[in-house]
Short mmCIF file of C-alpha atoms in Angstrom, two decimals:
data_model
loop_
_atom_site.label_atom_id
_atom_site.label_comp_id
_atom_site.label_asym_id
_atom_site.label_seq_id
_atom_site.Cartn_x
_atom_site.Cartn_y
_atom_site.Cartn_z
CA MET A 154 -7.08 59.93 118.78
CA THR A 155 -5.51 56.52 119.33
CA ALA A 156 -6.28 53.39 117.38
CA GLU A 157 -7.88 51.96 120.54
CA GLY A 158 -10.06 55.01 120.79
CA LEU A 159 -11.23 54.60 117.24
CA GLY A 160 -11.85 50.91 117.84
CA SER A 161 -13.94 51.50 120.91
CA ALA A 162 -15.92 54.13 119.06
CA GLY A 163 -16.68 51.51 116.42
CA VAL A 164 -17.77 48.97 119.04
CA THR A 165 -20.10 51.50 120.61
CA GLY A 166 -21.65 52.15 117.21
CA ALA A 167 -22.05 48.39 116.51
CA SER A 168 -23.78 47.73 119.80
CA ASP A 169 -26.33 50.43 119.06
CA THR A 170 -29.85 49.06 118.70
CA SER A 171 -30.73 51.37 115.82
CA PRO A 172 -31.11 49.72 112.37
CA PRO A 173 -27.92 49.43 110.27
CA TYR A 174 -27.04 52.51 108.21
CA THR A 175 -28.01 52.41 104.53
CA PRO A 176 -27.09 55.32 102.32
CA PRO A 177 -29.94 57.12 100.58
CA THR A 178 -30.77 55.58 97.20
CA SER A 179 -30.11 58.94 95.52
CA VAL A 180 -26.47 58.83 96.68
CA ILE A 181 -26.07 55.23 95.48
CA ARG A 182 -27.54 56.21 92.15
CA VAL A 183 -25.20 59.17 91.73
CA VAL A 184 -22.05 57.24 92.70
CA SER A 185 -22.86 54.24 90.53
CA SER A 186 -23.63 56.29 87.45
CA ALA A 187 -20.94 55.99 84.76
CA ALA A 188 -20.56 59.75 84.43
CA VAL A 189 -19.49 60.06 88.07
CA ARG A 190 -17.71 56.77 88.55
CA ARG A 191 -14.94 57.46 86.03
CA PRO A 192 -13.70 60.78 87.50
CA LEU A 193 -14.10 59.33 90.99
CA ILE A 194 -11.87 56.36 90.13
CA LEU A 195 -9.37 58.74 88.53
CA LEU A 196 -9.35 60.87 91.67
CA VAL A 197 -8.79 57.87 93.92
CA LEU A 198 -5.95 56.64 91.66
CA LEU A 199 -4.41 60.11 91.68
CA LEU A 200 -4.53 60.26 95.48
CA LEU A 201 -3.06 56.77 95.82
CA GLY A 202 -0.29 57.68 93.38
CA THR A 203 0.56 60.83 95.32
CA ALA A 204 0.62 58.96 98.60
CA ALA A 205 2.84 56.22 97.13
CA SER A 206 5.34 58.69 95.65
CA ALA A 207 5.45 60.63 98.95
CA HIS A 208 6.15 57.40 100.78
CA ALA A 209 8.89 56.49 98.31
CA ALA A 210 10.51 59.89 98.71
CA ARG A 211 10.60 59.53 102.47
CA ARG A 212 14.07 58.93 103.87
CA SER A 213 15.09 55.37 104.41
CA LEU A 214 18.24 56.32 106.35
CA ALA A 215 17.83 57.66 109.85
CA TYR A 216 19.63 57.85 113.16
CA LYS A 217 18.30 55.62 115.88
CA MET A 218 18.62 57.40 119.19
CA PRO A 219 17.76 55.47 122.32
CA ALA A 220 14.70 56.75 124.15
CA ASN A 221 14.81 57.18 127.93
CA ALA A 222 18.53 56.52 128.06
CA LEU A 223 21.77 58.44 127.99
CA GLU A 224 23.95 57.85 124.98
CA TYR A 225 27.69 58.14 125.58
CA LEU A 226 29.99 59.24 122.79
CA GLY A 227 33.69 59.58 123.51
CA PHE A 228 35.65 62.07 121.47
CA GLU A 229 39.11 63.28 120.71
CA ILE A 230 39.72 66.35 118.57
CA GLU A 231 42.78 68.24 117.46
CA HIS A 232 42.54 71.87 116.44
CA ARG A 233 45.36 73.67 114.73
CA ILE A 234 44.68 77.36 114.43
CA THR A 235 46.96 79.83 112.72
CA THR A 236 46.20 83.53 112.92
CA GLU A 237 47.64 86.24 110.69
CA ALA A 238 47.03 89.95 110.79
CA VAL A 239 46.16 91.24 107.33
CA GLU A 240 45.42 94.77 108.42
CA LEU A 241 45.72 96.37 111.82
CA PRO A 242 44.37 99.79 112.76
CA PRO A 243 46.41 102.75 114.10
CA GLU A 244 44.91 101.87 117.50
CA ALA A 245 47.33 98.91 117.60
CA ALA A 246 50.40 101.18 117.72
CA PRO A 247 50.73 101.46 121.52
CA TYR A 248 50.55 97.70 122.03
CA ASP A 249 53.04 94.85 121.69
CA VAL A 250 51.45 93.43 118.55
CA ASP A 251 54.36 91.09 117.76
CA GLY A 252 54.11 89.43 121.16
CA LEU A 253 50.36 89.15 120.80
CA LEU A 254 50.58 87.56 117.37
CA GLN A 255 53.16 85.14 118.70
CA ALA A 256 50.73 84.07 121.45
CA VAL A 257 47.90 83.43 118.99
CA GLY A 258 49.91 82.79 115.81
CA ASP A 259 50.13 79.00 115.55
CA VAL A 260 48.53 76.94 118.29
CA THR A 261 47.49 73.31 118.40
CA THR A 262 44.85 72.37 120.97
CA THR A 263 43.85 68.80 121.73
CA VAL A 264 40.57 68.16 123.51
CA SER A 265 39.20 64.83 124.69
CA GLY A 266 36.09 64.04 126.64
CA ARG A 267 32.65 62.58 126.43
CA LEU A 268 29.41 63.70 124.88
CA GLU A 269 26.37 62.66 126.89
CA ARG A 270 23.27 62.78 124.79
CA THR A 271 19.65 62.13 125.54
CA VAL A 272 16.37 62.47 123.70
CA ALA A 273 14.72 64.84 126.15
CA ARG A 274 11.57 65.38 124.15
CA VAL A 275 9.72 64.18 121.05
CA PHE A 276 7.89 67.04 119.42
CA ARG A 277 4.48 66.73 117.83
CA ASP A 278 6.01 66.69 114.35
CA ARG A 279 8.11 63.68 115.49
CA SER A 280 11.29 65.74 115.56
CA LEU A 281 13.56 65.01 118.52
CA GLY A 282 14.67 67.42 121.22
CA LEU A 283 18.23 66.32 121.99
CA VAL A 284 20.31 67.56 124.89
CA SER A 285 24.03 67.03 124.24
CA ARG A 286 26.38 67.75 127.15
CA VAL A 287 30.19 67.82 127.08
CA VAL A 288 31.81 66.27 130.17
CA ALA A 289 35.08 64.80 131.41
CA LEU A 290 37.02 67.30 129.33
CA GLN A 291 40.78 67.42 129.11
CA ALA A 292 42.71 69.87 126.97
CA GLN A 293 46.30 70.51 126.03
CA VAL A 294 47.78 73.44 124.20
CA ASP A 295 50.96 73.18 122.14
CA ARG A 296 52.92 76.04 120.56
CA GLY A 297 55.67 73.83 119.25
CA GLN A 298 57.42 73.50 122.60
CA GLY A 299 55.44 70.52 123.86
CA PRO A 300 51.89 70.20 125.13
CA THR A 301 50.72 71.96 128.28
CA ASP A 302 47.55 71.09 130.17
CA VAL A 303 44.94 73.82 130.31
CA PRO A 304 41.73 73.86 132.33
CA LEU A 305 38.39 73.76 130.56
CA ALA A 306 36.24 74.62 133.57
CA GLY A 307 34.18 77.12 131.57
CA LEU A 308 33.08 74.40 129.18
CA GLU A 309 32.69 71.37 131.46
CA GLY A 310 29.06 70.28 131.77
CA LYS A 311 27.73 72.79 129.26
CA SER A 312 25.03 71.56 126.93
CA VAL A 313 23.37 72.40 123.68
CA SER A 314 19.77 71.50 122.94
CA MET A 315 19.03 70.62 119.35
CA ARG A 316 15.77 69.91 117.60
CA VAL A 317 16.49 67.43 114.83
CA LEU A 318 14.68 65.10 112.50
CA ASP A 319 15.87 61.49 112.66
CA SER A 320 17.76 62.13 109.42
CA GLY A 321 19.96 64.55 111.37
CA GLU A 322 18.37 67.63 109.84
CA LEU A 323 18.90 70.40 112.38
CA LEU A 324 15.74 72.47 112.83
CA ALA A 325 16.78 74.61 115.79
CA SER A 326 19.36 74.74 118.53
CA VAL A 327 19.93 76.70 121.74
CA GLY A 328 22.59 76.97 124.40
CA TRP A 329 25.56 78.00 122.25
CA GLU A 330 25.91 81.37 123.99
CA HIS A 331 26.89 79.64 127.23
CA MET A 332 30.05 78.31 125.63
CA ALA A 333 30.78 81.06 123.12
CA GLY A 334 33.52 83.63 123.42
CA ALA A 335 37.27 83.76 123.82
CA GLY A 336 38.62 81.70 126.69
CA ARG A 337 35.53 79.50 126.98
CA GLY A 338 36.43 76.81 124.45
CA GLY A 339 33.08 76.66 122.71
CA ASP A 340 34.82 76.94 119.33
CA LEU A 341 36.63 73.69 120.18
CA VAL A 342 33.44 71.62 120.40
CA ARG A 343 31.11 73.44 118.01
CA ASP A 344 31.95 71.32 114.98
CA LEU A 345 31.95 68.18 117.11
CA LEU A 346 28.40 68.85 118.34
CA LEU A 347 27.26 69.41 114.77
CA PHE A 348 29.02 66.24 113.58
CA SER A 349 27.24 64.20 116.26
CA VAL A 350 24.08 64.57 114.15
CA LEU A 351 25.44 65.23 110.67
CA ARG A 352 22.53 65.15 108.26
CA LEU A 353 22.46 61.76 106.52
CA PRO A 354 21.80 61.18 102.82
CA TYR A 355 18.35 59.90 101.88
CA ALA A 356 19.72 56.41 101.18
CA VAL A 357 22.85 54.41 101.82
CA PRO A 358 25.27 55.07 98.94
CA SER A 359 26.32 52.00 97.02
CA GLY A 360 28.85 51.21 94.30
CA THR A 361 30.94 54.07 93.05
CA GLY A 362 28.14 56.58 92.74
CA ALA A 363 27.90 59.56 95.05
CA ILE A 364 24.76 60.91 96.64
CA PRO A 365 24.77 64.70 96.75
CA SER A 366 23.33 66.52 99.70
CA THR A 367 23.06 70.16 100.53
CA PHE A 368 21.69 71.97 103.55
CA ARG A 369 21.96 75.14 105.56
CA LEU A 370 22.62 75.54 109.25
CA ARG A 371 22.09 78.48 111.54
CA ILE A 372 23.99 78.45 114.82
CA PRO A 373 22.67 81.11 117.20
CA GLU A 374 25.85 81.82 119.16
CA ASP A 375 24.46 84.85 120.94
CA PRO A 376 21.17 86.76 120.75
CA LEU A 377 22.97 89.20 118.43
CA LEU A 378 25.11 86.75 116.51
CA ASN A 379 24.13 83.96 114.14
CA ARG A 380 26.63 81.80 112.33
CA ASP A 381 25.10 80.78 108.99
CA GLN A 382 26.61 77.84 107.14
CA ALA A 383 25.81 76.25 103.78
CA TRP A 384 26.99 72.65 103.37
CA THR A 385 27.39 70.77 100.10
CA LEU A 386 28.26 67.14 100.59
CA ALA A 387 28.87 64.10 98.45
CA TRP A 388 28.24 60.76 100.14
CA THR A 389 29.92 57.62 98.91
CA ALA A 390 30.02 54.02 100.08
CA ALA A 391 32.75 53.10 102.55
CA SER A 392 33.88 49.89 104.20
CA PRO A 393 32.66 49.38 107.74
CA PRO A 394 35.15 48.15 110.34
CA ALA A 395 35.73 44.40 110.20
CA ASP A 396 34.61 43.90 113.80
CA CYS A 397 31.32 45.74 113.28
CA ARG A 398 28.71 43.26 112.05
CA ARG A 399 25.75 44.60 110.03
CA CYS A 400 27.24 48.08 110.19
CA THR A 401 26.90 50.66 107.46
CA ALA A 402 29.75 53.00 106.62
CA MET A 403 29.40 56.12 104.52
CA ALA A 404 32.12 58.53 103.53
CA TRP A 405 31.43 62.20 102.97
CA SER A 406 33.34 65.04 101.46
CA ALA A 407 32.11 68.55 101.92
CA GLU A 408 32.49 72.15 100.96
CA VAL A 409 31.12 74.64 103.41
CA THR A 410 30.66 78.37 103.36
CA GLU A 411 30.02 80.47 106.42
CA ALA A 412 28.96 84.03 107.12
CA ALA A 413 28.44 85.70 110.46
CA GLU A 414 27.90 89.23 111.62
CA ASP A 415 28.12 90.25 115.24
CA ARG A 416 25.49 92.94 115.83
CA HIS A 417 26.50 93.57 119.43
CA PRO A 418 27.43 97.28 119.65
CA ALA A 419 30.57 96.48 121.66
CA ARG A 420 31.78 93.88 119.14
CA PRO A 421 31.22 95.23 115.63
CA MET A 422 32.77 92.31 113.75
CA SER A 423 31.97 90.02 110.86
CA ALA A 424 33.42 86.79 109.54
CA GLU A 425 33.39 84.95 106.26
CA GLY A 426 34.75 81.49 105.85
CA THR A 427 35.04 78.48 103.63
CA ALA A 428 35.92 74.95 104.53
CA THR A 429 36.67 71.67 102.87
CA GLY A 430 36.50 68.42 104.72
CA SER A 431 35.81 64.74 104.70
CA GLY A 432 34.74 62.03 107.06
CA VAL A 433 33.29 58.58 107.57
CA VAL A 434 30.08 57.86 109.47
CA VAL A 435 29.50 54.32 110.75
CA LEU A 436 26.03 53.29 111.89
CA ASN A 437 25.15 49.93 113.39
CA GLY A 438 22.42 47.64 112.08
CA ARG A 439 19.73 49.55 113.98
CA GLY A 440 20.97 52.99 112.90
CA ALA A 441 22.76 54.06 116.08
CA LEU A 442 25.96 56.05 115.60
CA VAL A 443 29.00 53.83 116.09
CA ALA A 444 31.72 56.26 115.05
CA HIS A 445 32.33 59.40 113.07
CA ASP A 446 35.82 60.35 111.92
CA PHE A 447 36.08 63.82 110.50
CA SER A 448 38.47 66.43 109.26
CA LEU A 449 37.59 69.96 108.27
CA THR A 450 39.81 72.89 107.34
CA TRP A 451 38.31 76.33 107.74
CA THR A 452 39.76 79.51 106.29
CA ARG A 453 38.09 82.47 107.92
CA THR A 454 38.49 86.17 107.38
CA VAL A 455 37.48 88.07 110.50
CA ARG A 456 36.99 91.81 110.26
CA SER A 457 36.19 94.46 112.81
CA HIS A 458 34.38 97.61 111.80
CA ARG A 459 34.18 101.23 112.79
CA GLU A 460 30.94 102.98 113.69
CA ASN A 461 30.49 104.19 110.10
CA GLY A 462 30.91 100.65 108.78
CA ASP A 463 34.48 101.08 107.51
CA ARG A 464 36.88 98.23 108.04
CA ARG A 465 39.07 98.66 111.12
CA ALA A 466 41.09 95.44 111.25
CA GLU A 467 41.29 92.18 109.36
CA LEU A 468 42.64 88.84 110.52
CA THR A 469 42.85 85.52 108.73
CA GLN A 470 42.49 82.27 110.65
CA VAL A 471 43.12 78.81 109.24
CA HIS A 472 41.49 76.28 111.52
CA THR A 473 41.98 72.57 110.93
CA VAL A 474 39.74 70.29 112.98
CA THR A 475 40.49 66.58 113.00
CA GLY A 476 38.69 64.23 115.30
CA ARG A 477 36.76 61.12 116.12
CA LEU A 478 33.49 60.58 117.88
CA SER A 479 32.70 57.02 118.91
CA ALA A 480 29.99 55.29 120.89
CA GLU A 481 30.90 54.11 124.36
CA ALA A 482 29.19 51.44 126.39
CA ALA A 483 26.54 52.70 128.81
CA LYS A 484 28.04 53.75 132.16
CA MET B 132 -21.33 65.20 93.39
CA ILE B 133 -19.54 68.52 93.84
CA ARG B 134 -20.44 68.51 97.52
CA PHE B 135 -19.03 64.99 97.86
CA LEU B 136 -15.75 66.04 96.26
CA LEU B 137 -15.56 69.13 98.45
CA VAL B 138 -16.04 67.04 101.60
CA LEU B 139 -13.36 64.61 100.37
CA ALA B 140 -10.92 67.50 99.71
CA ALA B 141 -11.64 69.01 103.14
CA LEU B 142 -10.98 65.66 104.82
CA LEU B 143 -7.69 65.27 102.95
CA CYS B 144 -6.55 68.78 103.87
CA ALA B 145 -7.48 68.26 107.51
CA SER B 146 -5.62 64.94 107.70
CA SER B 147 -2.46 66.40 106.12
CA ALA B 148 -2.60 69.37 108.54
CA TRP B 149 -2.95 66.93 111.45
CA ALA B 150 0.05 64.94 110.21
CA GLN B 151 2.23 68.06 110.14
CA GLY B 152 1.28 68.97 113.68
CA PRO B 153 0.35 72.37 114.97
CA ALA B 154 3.03 74.95 114.29
CA GLY B 155 4.07 78.11 116.05
CA ASP B 156 3.21 77.01 119.58
CA PRO B 157 5.62 78.73 121.98
CA LYS B 158 5.82 75.50 123.98
CA ASP B 159 7.57 73.96 120.98
CA ARG B 160 10.60 76.19 121.58
CA LEU B 161 13.62 74.30 122.85
CA ASP B 162 14.20 76.91 125.56
CA HIS B 163 10.62 77.35 126.64
CA PRO B 164 10.79 77.58 130.46
CA GLY B 165 10.19 74.20 131.99
CA ALA B 166 10.67 72.28 128.75
CA PRO B 167 12.98 69.27 129.17
CA THR B 168 15.30 70.80 126.60
CA ASP B 169 15.57 74.09 128.53
CA ARG B 170 18.88 73.58 130.31
CA TYR B 171 19.68 77.19 131.21
CA LEU B 172 17.95 79.55 133.63
CA ASP B 173 16.55 82.80 132.39
CA PRO B 174 15.58 85.79 134.57
CA GLY B 175 11.88 85.10 134.06
CA GLU B 176 12.17 81.66 135.69
CA ILE B 177 14.06 83.16 138.64
CA ARG B 178 11.50 85.93 138.98
CA ASP B 179 8.63 83.41 139.10
CA VAL B 180 10.25 81.54 142.00
CA LEU B 181 10.90 84.79 143.88
CA HIS B 182 7.34 86.00 143.31
CA GLY B 183 6.18 82.68 144.76
CA VAL B 184 7.71 83.55 148.14
CA THR B 185 6.47 87.14 148.39
CA ASP B 186 4.43 86.10 151.44
CA GLY B 187 7.60 84.70 153.01
CA PHE B 188 9.44 87.98 152.44
CA TYR B 189 6.48 89.81 153.96
CA GLY B 190 6.62 87.47 156.95
CA CYS B 191 10.21 88.59 157.61
CA PHE B 192 9.23 92.26 157.39
CA ARG B 193 6.22 91.67 159.66
CA SER B 194 8.38 89.92 162.25
CA HIS B 195 11.39 92.22 162.20
CA ALA B 196 10.45 95.56 160.62
CA ARG B 197 7.00 96.14 162.05
CA GLY B 198 6.45 99.77 162.91
CA THR B 199 9.35 100.93 160.74
CA ARG B 200 7.71 103.21 158.21
CA ASP B 201 10.73 103.75 156.00
CA VAL B 202 12.98 100.70 155.72
CA GLY B 203 15.08 102.24 152.95
CA ASP B 204 16.41 100.19 150.05
CA VAL B 205 16.20 96.50 150.84
CA ALA B 206 17.50 93.94 148.35
CA VAL B 207 18.75 90.38 148.30
CA THR B 208 21.72 89.19 146.29
CA PHE B 209 22.59 85.54 145.69
CA LYS B 210 23.83 82.99 143.16
CA VAL B 211 21.91 80.06 141.73
CA GLY B 212 24.28 77.11 141.39
CA GLY B 213 24.07 74.32 138.84
CA SER B 214 21.94 72.18 141.16
CA GLY B 215 19.43 75.00 141.52
CA ALA B 216 20.40 75.69 145.14
CA VAL B 217 20.98 79.23 146.42
CA GLU B 218 24.61 80.09 147.19
CA GLY B 219 26.16 83.10 148.93
CA ALA B 220 22.94 84.89 149.81
CA ILE B 221 23.34 88.43 151.19
CA ALA B 222 20.63 90.83 152.29
CA GLU B 223 21.12 94.58 152.05
CA ILE B 224 18.71 95.93 154.64
CA GLY B 225 18.99 99.69 154.19
CA GLY B 226 17.42 101.36 157.23
CA ALA B 227 15.58 98.26 158.47
CA PRO B 228 16.35 96.53 161.77
CA GLU B 229 19.39 94.21 161.75
CA ALA B 230 17.30 91.09 162.41
CA LEU B 231 15.63 91.38 159.01
CA GLY B 232 18.80 90.32 157.16
CA PRO B 233 19.21 86.80 158.66
CA CYS B 234 15.49 86.13 158.18
CA LEU B 235 15.66 86.97 154.47
CA VAL B 236 18.85 84.95 154.02
CA GLU B 237 17.27 81.95 155.76
CA LEU B 238 14.24 82.20 153.50
CA LEU B 239 16.43 82.34 150.40
CA GLY B 240 18.19 79.17 151.58
CA THR B 241 14.92 77.26 151.28
CA LEU B 242 14.36 78.23 147.64
CA GLU B 243 14.88 75.69 144.89
CA PHE B 244 15.42 76.78 141.33
CA ALA B 245 15.59 74.44 138.36
CA ALA B 246 18.88 72.59 137.92
CA HIS B 247 20.81 74.07 135.02
CA ASP B 248 23.95 73.60 132.95
CA GLY B 249 25.13 77.20 133.03
CA ASP B 250 27.57 79.07 135.21
CA PRO B 251 26.21 80.11 138.63
CA VAL B 252 23.71 82.90 137.96
CA GLU B 253 24.25 86.09 139.97
CA VAL B 254 20.91 87.54 140.99
CA SER B 255 19.90 90.79 142.66
CA TYR B 256 16.27 91.34 143.69
CA PRO B 257 14.84 94.48 145.32
CA LEU B 258 12.23 94.02 148.05
CA VAL B 259 9.66 96.78 148.05
CA TYR B 260 8.03 97.06 151.49
CA GLN B 261 5.17 99.49 151.37
CA VAL B 262 3.17 100.87 154.27
CA ASP B 263 0.15 103.02 153.50
CA GLN B 264 -3.53 103.35 154.38
CA ARG B 265 -4.17 99.85 153.04
CA GLY B 266 -1.66 98.41 155.47
CA ALA B 267 1.83 96.95 155.03
CA ARG B 268 2.84 94.60 152.24
CA VAL B 269 5.73 93.50 150.07
CA LEU B 270 5.15 94.26 146.41
CA PRO B 271 6.51 91.67 143.98
CA TYR B 272 9.13 93.56 142.01
CA PRO B 273 8.60 92.97 138.27
CA VAL B 274 12.27 92.51 137.41
CA VAL B 275 15.17 90.44 138.73
CA PHE B 276 18.63 91.67 137.89
CA THR B 277 21.07 89.06 136.66
CA LYS B 278 24.66 89.66 135.70
CA PRO B 279 25.24 88.25 132.24
CA ARG B 280 28.68 86.90 131.44
CA PRO B 281 30.30 89.02 128.74
CA VAL B 282 30.88 87.14 125.51
CA ARG B 283 34.28 88.27 124.25
CA LEU B 284 35.24 88.18 120.57
CA PRO B 285 33.05 85.21 119.67
CA LEU B 286 33.98 85.32 115.99
CA LEU B 287 37.66 84.78 116.67
CA SER B 288 39.19 81.48 117.75
CA VAL B 289 41.49 82.44 120.61
CA PRO B 290 43.73 79.86 122.34
CA LEU B 291 42.49 78.69 125.74
CA ASP B 292 45.61 79.78 127.58
CA VAL B 293 45.84 83.33 126.28
CA ALA B 294 46.49 85.62 129.24
CA PRO B 295 43.68 88.00 130.29
CA GLY B 296 45.92 90.95 129.44
CA GLU B 297 46.54 89.65 125.92
CA LEU B 298 42.82 89.15 125.38
CA THR B 299 42.12 92.69 126.55
CA MET B 300 44.84 93.94 124.19
CA LEU B 301 43.17 92.08 121.32
CA GLU B 302 39.83 93.68 122.18
CA ARG B 303 41.44 97.11 122.38
CA ILE B 304 42.99 96.71 118.94
CA LEU B 305 39.95 95.23 117.24
CA VAL B 306 36.85 96.78 118.75
CA ALA B 307 37.49 99.16 121.66
CA PRO B 308 36.47 102.80 121.29
CA ALA B 309 39.23 105.41 121.09
CA GLU B 310 38.55 106.71 124.62
CA GLU B 311 39.44 103.37 126.19
CA ILE B 312 42.73 103.24 124.28
CA ARG B 313 43.52 106.83 125.28
CA ALA B 314 42.80 105.96 128.92
CA ASP B 315 45.15 102.97 128.60
CA GLN B 316 47.91 105.21 127.24
CA GLU B 317 47.45 107.77 130.01
CA GLU B 318 47.64 104.99 132.57
CA GLN B 319 50.84 103.68 131.00
CA GLN B 320 52.38 107.16 131.01
CA GLU B 321 51.51 107.62 134.68
CA ASP B 322 53.11 104.28 135.50
CA ALA B 323 56.24 105.17 133.53
CA SER B 324 56.72 108.70 134.98
CA PRO B 325 58.72 109.07 138.25
CA PRO B 326 56.71 109.58 141.46
CA SER B 327 56.00 113.21 142.27
CA PRO B 328 58.36 114.67 144.87
CA ALA B 329 55.97 115.49 147.67
CA GLY B 330 55.93 114.95 151.43
CA ASP B 331 57.69 111.90 152.89
CA GLU B 332 57.74 110.19 149.47
CA ALA B 333 60.03 112.86 147.99
CA PRO B 334 63.44 111.55 146.93
CA ALA B 335 66.43 112.67 148.99
CA GLU B 336 68.35 113.87 145.95
CA ARG B 337 66.98 116.04 143.19
#
């Protein structure tokens, strides 16, 4: 019920012609007796104390996302991915493995574009339903002989919907399967999409102290594949850009672990990974994201399995993601 | 006194439950059909739109297939583009009169699906025209058939410009069953062996 509704209900009651309400004398007697008053006061104090501590524990740092408007975030990311074969199965014998490993061995991909984000829905628990779409994409691939343009048609315009608290805590997300898979480029924007709402610390770090933070993420890449990550971060104070008045800058350093198992019968694979990274988040005076510079280096071991569960092949990929996400003026 | 405390506790519990909001409602899912955060079409949404025009499909049959007791297998195939419009509609009319096809295609052209962010969705929908003692009617088929895009090696980061053949090779090495690899080898051997000397194709010298 709204405050207005409550108010009008009160007015209706006041205009009633019935005599004003007086509690029964027995109730007054019970409440005013010393034996009852003391525990009652204690109970009220206890409740007030609980409410006050809950309020104090509530986060003071939150993202401000504009309602009923598109938010534009430009980005530029560089991915360097090296792939090594640790173990290949006998099935590889008929194929040109050397040529294949040369094609995927050491590749740098640069992607630029824009993230269009909108608060599409506010849920009843006040969490936000964000739709983040990647557009105006350009990509170049470099194998050490100079960059070559490559199309990103499979990724252009794709979106991910995320349910987040205003602290950035990711509660659920959908849409990843439409950009997942080799040749689609979803792996090139996955970290970027997550960094667009990186979970903030409960307060702005100050001085030399660090604020620890830890959380888990589940990225449903396919109905049969979840990517589970555990993040441990340390937030420290950072200097905001000189031209950004009333801005807040926070630096983070992180260690991440990841585990994923593909339960699709045609892709019996699993992956384990660890990453270390760092970044700086800048928020403006109202809490809107101004910029996020980030760098993360993943080391992943990807295995494929036989029907009986035995290991069939093992590859190691080192994936360094370096990028920047920054707010653009409304179009 | 105890009753008073119980009422107080009940009020507190109720208010905290209200603050948390009701949980577990399917409408709270991000991809619940019709939710503003649902940016991709699922077969159920397509089926609902098609079921909504069952009378229209029947109208086509009534106009162009009246008196035909067995129309055979009739189905429509089309794509739903990003704007929600129907693209490339085709009607397979089985044993029905030719005029049925254009009518069905025209009807499909009027359909509007929800705009979506995915690739064009390929849809196939059977039309069941039944004539019996109760008369003629089109039965809404319970399923629409969509062609899902295969997700290839999602756990591996593969460069964008890797050739399709290289990607297939990677799949063969990592996950393909032995039969597929054997078939590949047989194909390669056939390609490598000289053409069989038969008929006009036979070489002049042996």
